[in-house]
Coordinates of C-alpha atoms and ligand atoms in Angstrom, one line a residue:
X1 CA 0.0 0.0 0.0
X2 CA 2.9 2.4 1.4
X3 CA 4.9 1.7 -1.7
X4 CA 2.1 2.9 -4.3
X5 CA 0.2 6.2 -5.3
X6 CA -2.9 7.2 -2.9
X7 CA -4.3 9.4 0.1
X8 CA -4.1 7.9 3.5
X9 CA -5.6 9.3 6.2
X10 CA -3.1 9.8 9.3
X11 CA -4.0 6.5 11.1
X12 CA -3.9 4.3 8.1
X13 CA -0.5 5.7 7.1
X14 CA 0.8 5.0 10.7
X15 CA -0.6 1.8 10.5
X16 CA 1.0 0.3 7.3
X17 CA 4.4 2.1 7.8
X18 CA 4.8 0.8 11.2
X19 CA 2.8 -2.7 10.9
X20 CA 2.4 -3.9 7.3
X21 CA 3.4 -8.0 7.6
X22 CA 6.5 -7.3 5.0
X23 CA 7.1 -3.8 5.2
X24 CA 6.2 -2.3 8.5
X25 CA 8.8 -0.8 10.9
X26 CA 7.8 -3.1 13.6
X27 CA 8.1 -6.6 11.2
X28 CA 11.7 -5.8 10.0
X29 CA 13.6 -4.6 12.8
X30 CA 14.5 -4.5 16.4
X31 CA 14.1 -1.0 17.2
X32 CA 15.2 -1.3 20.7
X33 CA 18.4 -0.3 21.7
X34 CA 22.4 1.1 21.1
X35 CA 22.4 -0.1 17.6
X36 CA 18.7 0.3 17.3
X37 CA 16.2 3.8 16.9
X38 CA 15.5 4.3 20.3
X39 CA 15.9 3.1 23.8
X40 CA 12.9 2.7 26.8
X41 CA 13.2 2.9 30.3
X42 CA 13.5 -1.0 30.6
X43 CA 16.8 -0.7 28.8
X44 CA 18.2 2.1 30.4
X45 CA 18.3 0.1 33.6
X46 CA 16.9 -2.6 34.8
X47 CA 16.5 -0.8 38.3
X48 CA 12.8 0.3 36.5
X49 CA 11.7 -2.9 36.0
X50 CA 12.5 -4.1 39.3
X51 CA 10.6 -1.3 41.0
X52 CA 7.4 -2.1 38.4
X53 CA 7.7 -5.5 39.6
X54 CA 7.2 -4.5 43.3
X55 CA 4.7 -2.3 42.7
X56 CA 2.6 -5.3 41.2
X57 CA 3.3 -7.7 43.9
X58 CA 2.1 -4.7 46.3
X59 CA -1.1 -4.8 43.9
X60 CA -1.9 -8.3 44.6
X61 CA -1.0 -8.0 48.4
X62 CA -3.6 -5.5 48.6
X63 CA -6.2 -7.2 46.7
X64 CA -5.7 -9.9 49.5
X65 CA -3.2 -12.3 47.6
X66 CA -6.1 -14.3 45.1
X67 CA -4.9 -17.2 43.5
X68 CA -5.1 -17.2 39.6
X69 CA -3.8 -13.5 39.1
X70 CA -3.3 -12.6 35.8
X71 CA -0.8 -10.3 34.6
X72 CA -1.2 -8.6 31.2
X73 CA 2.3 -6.5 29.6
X74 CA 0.7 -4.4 26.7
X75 CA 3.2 -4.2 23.3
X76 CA 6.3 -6.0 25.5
X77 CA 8.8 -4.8 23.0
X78 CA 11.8 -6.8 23.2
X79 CA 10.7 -8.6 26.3
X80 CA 13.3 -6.8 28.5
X81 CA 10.8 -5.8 31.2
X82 CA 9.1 -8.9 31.3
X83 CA 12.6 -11.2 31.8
X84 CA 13.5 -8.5 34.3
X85 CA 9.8 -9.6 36.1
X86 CA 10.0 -13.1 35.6
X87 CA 13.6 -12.9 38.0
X88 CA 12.0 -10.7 40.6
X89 CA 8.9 -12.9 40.9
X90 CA 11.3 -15.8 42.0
X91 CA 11.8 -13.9 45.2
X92 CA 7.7 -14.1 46.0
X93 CA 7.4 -17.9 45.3
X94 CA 3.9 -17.3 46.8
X95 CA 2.8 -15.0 44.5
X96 CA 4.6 -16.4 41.7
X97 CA 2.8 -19.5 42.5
X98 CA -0.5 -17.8 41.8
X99 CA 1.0 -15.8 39.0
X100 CA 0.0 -16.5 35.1
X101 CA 1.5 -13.5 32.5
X102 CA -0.1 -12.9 29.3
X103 CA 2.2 -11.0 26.6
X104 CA 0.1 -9.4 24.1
X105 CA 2.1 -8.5 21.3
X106 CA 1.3 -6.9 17.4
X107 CA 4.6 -7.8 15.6
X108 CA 5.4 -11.1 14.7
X109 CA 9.2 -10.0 14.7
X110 CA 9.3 -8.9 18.1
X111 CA 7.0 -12.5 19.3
X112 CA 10.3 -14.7 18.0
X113 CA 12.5 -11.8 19.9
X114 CA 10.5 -12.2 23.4
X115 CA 10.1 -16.1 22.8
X116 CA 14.2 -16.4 22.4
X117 CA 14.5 -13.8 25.6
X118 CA 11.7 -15.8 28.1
X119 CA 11.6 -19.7 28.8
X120 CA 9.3 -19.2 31.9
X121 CA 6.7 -21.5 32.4
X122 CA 3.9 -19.6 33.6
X123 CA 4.3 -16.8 30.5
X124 CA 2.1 -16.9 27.7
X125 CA 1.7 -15.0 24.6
X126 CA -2.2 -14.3 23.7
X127 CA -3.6 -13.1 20.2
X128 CA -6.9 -11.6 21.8
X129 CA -7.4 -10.6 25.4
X130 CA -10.8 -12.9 25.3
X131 CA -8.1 -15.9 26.0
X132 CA -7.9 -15.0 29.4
X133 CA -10.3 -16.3 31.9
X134 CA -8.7 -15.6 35.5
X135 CA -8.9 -12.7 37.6
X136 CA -8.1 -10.7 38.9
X137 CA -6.7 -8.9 36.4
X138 CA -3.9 -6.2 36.1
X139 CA -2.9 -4.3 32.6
X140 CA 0.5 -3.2 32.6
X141 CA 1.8 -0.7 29.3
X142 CA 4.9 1.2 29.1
X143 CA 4.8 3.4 25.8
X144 CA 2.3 1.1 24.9
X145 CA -0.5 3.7 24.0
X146 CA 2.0 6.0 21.9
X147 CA 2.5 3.2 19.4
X148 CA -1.2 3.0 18.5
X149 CA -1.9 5.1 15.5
X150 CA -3.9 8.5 15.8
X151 CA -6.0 10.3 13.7
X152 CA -5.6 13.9 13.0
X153 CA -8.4 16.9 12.6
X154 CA -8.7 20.8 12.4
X155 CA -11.4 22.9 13.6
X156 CA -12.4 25.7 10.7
X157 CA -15.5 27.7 10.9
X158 CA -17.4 25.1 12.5
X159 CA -16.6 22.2 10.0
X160 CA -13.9 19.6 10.9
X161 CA -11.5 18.7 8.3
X162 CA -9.3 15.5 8.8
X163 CA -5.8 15.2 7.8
X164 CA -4.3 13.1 4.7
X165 CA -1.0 12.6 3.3
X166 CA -0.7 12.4 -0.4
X167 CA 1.9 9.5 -1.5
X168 CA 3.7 9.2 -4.7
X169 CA 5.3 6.1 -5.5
X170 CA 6.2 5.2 -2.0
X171 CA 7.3 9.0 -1.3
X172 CA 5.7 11.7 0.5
X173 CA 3.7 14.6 -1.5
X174 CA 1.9 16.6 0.3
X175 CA -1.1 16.9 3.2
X176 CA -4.7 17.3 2.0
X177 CA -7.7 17.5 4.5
X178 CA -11.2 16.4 3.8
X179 CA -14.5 16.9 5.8
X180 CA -14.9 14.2 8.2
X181 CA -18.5 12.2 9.0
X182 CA -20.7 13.3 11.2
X183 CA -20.4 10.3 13.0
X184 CA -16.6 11.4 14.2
X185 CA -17.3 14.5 14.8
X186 CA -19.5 13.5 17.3
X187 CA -17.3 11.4 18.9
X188 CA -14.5 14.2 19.1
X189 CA -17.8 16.2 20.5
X190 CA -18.2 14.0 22.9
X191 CA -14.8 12.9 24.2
X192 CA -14.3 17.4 24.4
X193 CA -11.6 17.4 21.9
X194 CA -13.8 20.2 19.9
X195 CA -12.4 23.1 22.2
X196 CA -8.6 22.6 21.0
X197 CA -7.2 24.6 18.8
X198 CA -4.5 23.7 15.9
X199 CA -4.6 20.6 15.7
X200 CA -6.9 17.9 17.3
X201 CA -5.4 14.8 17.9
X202 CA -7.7 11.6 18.4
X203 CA -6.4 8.5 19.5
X204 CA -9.5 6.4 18.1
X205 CA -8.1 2.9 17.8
X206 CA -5.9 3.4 21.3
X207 CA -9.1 4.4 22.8
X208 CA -10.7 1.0 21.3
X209 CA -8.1 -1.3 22.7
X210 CA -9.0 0.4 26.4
X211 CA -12.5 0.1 26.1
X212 CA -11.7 -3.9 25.6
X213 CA -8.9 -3.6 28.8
X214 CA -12.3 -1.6 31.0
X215 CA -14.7 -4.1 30.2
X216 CA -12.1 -7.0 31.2
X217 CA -11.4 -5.2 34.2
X218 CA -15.1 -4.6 35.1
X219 CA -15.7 -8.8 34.4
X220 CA -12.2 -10.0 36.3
X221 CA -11.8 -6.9 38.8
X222 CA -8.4 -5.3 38.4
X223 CA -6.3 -2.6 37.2
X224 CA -4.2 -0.9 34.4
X225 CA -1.0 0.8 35.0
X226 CA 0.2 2.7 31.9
X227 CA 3.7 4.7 31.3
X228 CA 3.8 6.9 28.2
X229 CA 5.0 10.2 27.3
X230 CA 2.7 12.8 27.3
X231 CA 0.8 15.9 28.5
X232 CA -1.8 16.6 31.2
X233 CA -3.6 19.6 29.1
X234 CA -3.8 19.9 25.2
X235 CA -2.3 23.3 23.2
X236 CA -3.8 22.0 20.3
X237 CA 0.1 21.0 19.2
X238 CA 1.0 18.6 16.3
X239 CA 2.9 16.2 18.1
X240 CA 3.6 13.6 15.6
X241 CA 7.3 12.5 16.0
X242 CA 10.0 9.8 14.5
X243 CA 13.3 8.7 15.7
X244 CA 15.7 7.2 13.4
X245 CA 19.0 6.2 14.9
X246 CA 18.5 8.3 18.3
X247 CA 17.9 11.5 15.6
X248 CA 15.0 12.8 14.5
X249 CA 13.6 12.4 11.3
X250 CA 10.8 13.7 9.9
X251 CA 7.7 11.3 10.2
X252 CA 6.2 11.3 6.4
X253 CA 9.9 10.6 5.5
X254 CA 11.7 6.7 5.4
X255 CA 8.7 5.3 5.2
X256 CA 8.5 1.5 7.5
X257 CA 12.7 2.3 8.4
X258 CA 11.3 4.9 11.7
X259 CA 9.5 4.8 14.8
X260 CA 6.2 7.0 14.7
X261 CA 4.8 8.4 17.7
X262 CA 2.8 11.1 19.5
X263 CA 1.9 12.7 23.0
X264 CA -0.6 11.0 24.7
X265 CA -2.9 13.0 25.9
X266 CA -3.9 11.9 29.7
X267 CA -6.8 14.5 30.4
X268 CA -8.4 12.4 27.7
X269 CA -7.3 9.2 28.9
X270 CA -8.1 10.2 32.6
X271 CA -11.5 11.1 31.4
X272 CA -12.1 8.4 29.3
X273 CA -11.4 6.0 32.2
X274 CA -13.7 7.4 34.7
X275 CA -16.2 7.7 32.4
X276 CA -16.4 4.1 32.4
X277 CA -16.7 4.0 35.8
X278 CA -12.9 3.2 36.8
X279 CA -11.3 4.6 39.5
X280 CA -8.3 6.9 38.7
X281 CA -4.8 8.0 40.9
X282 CA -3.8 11.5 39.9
X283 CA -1.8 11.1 37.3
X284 CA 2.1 11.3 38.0
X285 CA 5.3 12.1 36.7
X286 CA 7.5 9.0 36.1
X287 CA 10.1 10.8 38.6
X288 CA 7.9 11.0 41.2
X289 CA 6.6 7.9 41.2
X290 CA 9.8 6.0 40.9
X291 CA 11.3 7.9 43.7
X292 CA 8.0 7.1 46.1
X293 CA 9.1 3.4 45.1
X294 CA 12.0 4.0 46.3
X295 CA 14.1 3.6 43.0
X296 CA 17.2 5.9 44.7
X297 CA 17.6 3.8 48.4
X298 CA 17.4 0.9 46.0
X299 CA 20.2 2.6 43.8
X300 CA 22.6 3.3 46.7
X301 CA 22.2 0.0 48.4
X302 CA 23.6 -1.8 45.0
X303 CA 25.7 1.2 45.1
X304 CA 28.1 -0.6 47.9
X305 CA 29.5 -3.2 46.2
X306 CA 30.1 -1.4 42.9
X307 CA 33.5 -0.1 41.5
X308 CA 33.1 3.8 40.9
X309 CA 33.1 3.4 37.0
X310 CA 29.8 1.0 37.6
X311 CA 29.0 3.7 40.3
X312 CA 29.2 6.3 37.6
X313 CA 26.8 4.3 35.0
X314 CA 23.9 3.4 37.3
X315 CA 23.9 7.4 38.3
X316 CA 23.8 8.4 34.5
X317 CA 20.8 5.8 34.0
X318 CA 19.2 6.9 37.0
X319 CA 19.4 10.5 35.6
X320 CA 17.8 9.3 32.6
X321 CA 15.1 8.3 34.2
X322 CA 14.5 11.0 36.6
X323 CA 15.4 14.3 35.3
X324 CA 13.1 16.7 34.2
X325 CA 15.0 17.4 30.9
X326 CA 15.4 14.0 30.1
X327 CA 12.5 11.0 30.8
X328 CA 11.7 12.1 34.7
X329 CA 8.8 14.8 33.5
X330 CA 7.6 14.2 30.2
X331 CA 6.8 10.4 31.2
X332 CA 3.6 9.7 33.3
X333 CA 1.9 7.2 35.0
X334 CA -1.5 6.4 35.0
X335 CA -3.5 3.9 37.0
X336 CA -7.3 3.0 37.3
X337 CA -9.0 0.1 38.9
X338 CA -12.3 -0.6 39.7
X339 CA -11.0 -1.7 43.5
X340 CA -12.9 0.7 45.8
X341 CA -10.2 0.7 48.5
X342 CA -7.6 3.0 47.0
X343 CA -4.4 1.8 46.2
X344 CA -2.1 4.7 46.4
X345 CA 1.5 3.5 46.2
X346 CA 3.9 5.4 44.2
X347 CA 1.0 8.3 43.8
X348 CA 0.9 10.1 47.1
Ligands
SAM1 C1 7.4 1.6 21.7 S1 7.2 -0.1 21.9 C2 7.4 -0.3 23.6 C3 8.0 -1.6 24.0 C4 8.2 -2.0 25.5 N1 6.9 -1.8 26.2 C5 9.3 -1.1 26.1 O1 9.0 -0.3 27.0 O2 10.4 -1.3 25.7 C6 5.6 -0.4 21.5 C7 5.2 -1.9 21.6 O3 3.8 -2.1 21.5 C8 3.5 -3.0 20.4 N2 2.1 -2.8 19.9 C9 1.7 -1.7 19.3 N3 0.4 -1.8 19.0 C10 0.0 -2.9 19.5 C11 -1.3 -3.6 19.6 N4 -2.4 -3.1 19.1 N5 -1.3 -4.8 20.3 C12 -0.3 -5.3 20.8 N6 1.0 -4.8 20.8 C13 1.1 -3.6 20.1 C14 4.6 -2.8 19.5 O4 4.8 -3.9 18.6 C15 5.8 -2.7 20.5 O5 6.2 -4.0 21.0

């Protein structure tokens, strides 16, 4: 499709460039890493995961420890917080005991990476989340949601115009807009994305996929906990984005070889949720919550036995993490449940 002539509109282009079986970013290359595009917080250190992992076991201590737990990782990657899980659990044989993990995973490429990464027993890669039965049940994403393609509209005298990219022979042209349905303008209406100026970004198939997660956790009784960069308040900003080699790269330009992303927006998220009746946590920064985990103490007591160049790393991964200018700000975390007594670790 990408490699012929024709109009796309914003979520179908996203679609094929990053998912297309033969041609798709995600199904011909491990983006993940040094040598890869880009690198997530489960590769920067694998402090993050272990601090994820507590938080989870502190989940299912405070729903009162129920046998057949289910665990759900959203997009896994290349398995590297999962396999960082999967060692942690081994110290809670109880609740590893009661533990089953569902990866659910797009890209057939990155399946055959995770597969070669996890032998655990208990972890099992699902196609469609109606292959769970168990519960309770918790959802766990980290830039899960930014990966799902988006649609993009503007707002001119009253009419909404939605946005197209013209492609000639594989290559970019130009953007067209064309006057959307009723139908979805009705739904941007409703979901108050009509107020923003510049540009209106809706996150219609993300928004999809969490209506599936709510209705799962409203059957099983649960949770999702999801990481993403992104913004508490819209400016109405075009924040499309690709990373090629750790550079930026325009996102309309080498087609299926970049990442695309955006900002997720987590007013609408956060509204979205409670709308369907889930309770929400004020949503966080990804510094603040890792430090209420506890991410530094755990840092300084691994600290002791280091050599000062190992020292030296761990601080420059932490800093990743945690600084404003860098992961510590921009990344938030989200969490909603439908358990009435609060759970407020790592939030408050
Ligand atoms: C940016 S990566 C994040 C990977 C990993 N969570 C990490 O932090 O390193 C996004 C992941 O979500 C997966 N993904 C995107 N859309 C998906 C969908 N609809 N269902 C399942 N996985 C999806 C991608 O294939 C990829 O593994």
């Amino acid at each position: 499709m990408i490699n012929q002539n024709g109009t796309f509109s914003i979520d179908k282009f996203i679609e094929n460039a990053l998912y297309d079986k033969n041609y798709g970013y995600y199904s011909k290359n491990n983006p993940f890493g040094k040598k890869g595009d880009f690198i997530t917080a489960p590769l920067v250190t694998p402090l993050f995961g272990e601090i994820i992992s507590i938080w989870i076991i502190s989940f299912w201590i405070r729903l009162g420890k129920p046998k057949n737990f289910s665990f759900v990782e959203l997009g896994p990657g290349n398995g590297a917080f999962c396999k960082t899980f999967c060692r942690i659990i081994n110290n809670f044989p109880e609740f590893k005991k009661n533990l089953k993990i569902f990866l659910l995973e797009k890209s057939e490429r990155l399946i055959k990476i995770q597969k070669k990464l996890i032998k655990e027993k208990n972890v099992y890669w699902i196609k469609k989340l109606s292959e769970i039965k168990n519960g309770p049940i918790l959802f766990f994403g980290n830039e899960f949601f930014d990966s799902i393609p988006i649609k993009q509209f503007k707002l001119e005298k009253s009419n909404i115009y939605e946005k197209y990219i013209v492609l000639k022979n594989g290559k970019f042209k130009k953007f067209i807009f064309k006057k959307t349905s009723k139908k979805i303008k009705k739904n941007l209406k409703d979901l108050n994305l009509l107020r923003t100026k510049g540009t209106i970004e809706y996150p219609q198939k993300g928004l999809k996929i969490l209506e599936t997660i709510i209705k799962k956790i409203r059957k099983l009784k649960g949770g999702i906990l999801l990481i993403d960069y992104g913004y508490l308040k819209s400016k109405g900003d075009d924040t499309l984005q690709s990373l090629m080699s750790h550079k930026r790269n325009d996102y309309y330009k080498n087609i299926g070889n970049a990442d695309i992303t955006y900002l997720v927006n987590f007013q609408l998220l956060t509204k979205f949720l409670s709308k369907n009746r889930l309770f929400l946590n004020k949503t966080v920064t990804q510094s603040f919550f890792l430090k209420k985990l506890g991410i530094v103490e755990r840092a300084e007591i691994l600290c002791k036995n280091m050599s000062f160049k190992e020292k030296a790393d761990l601080y420059y991964r932490l800093e990743r993490l945690l600084s404003e200018k860098k992961m510590g700000k921009l990344f938030k975390v989200l969490f909603a449940s439908n358990i009435k007594r609060k759970f407020n670790l790592g939030f408050k």
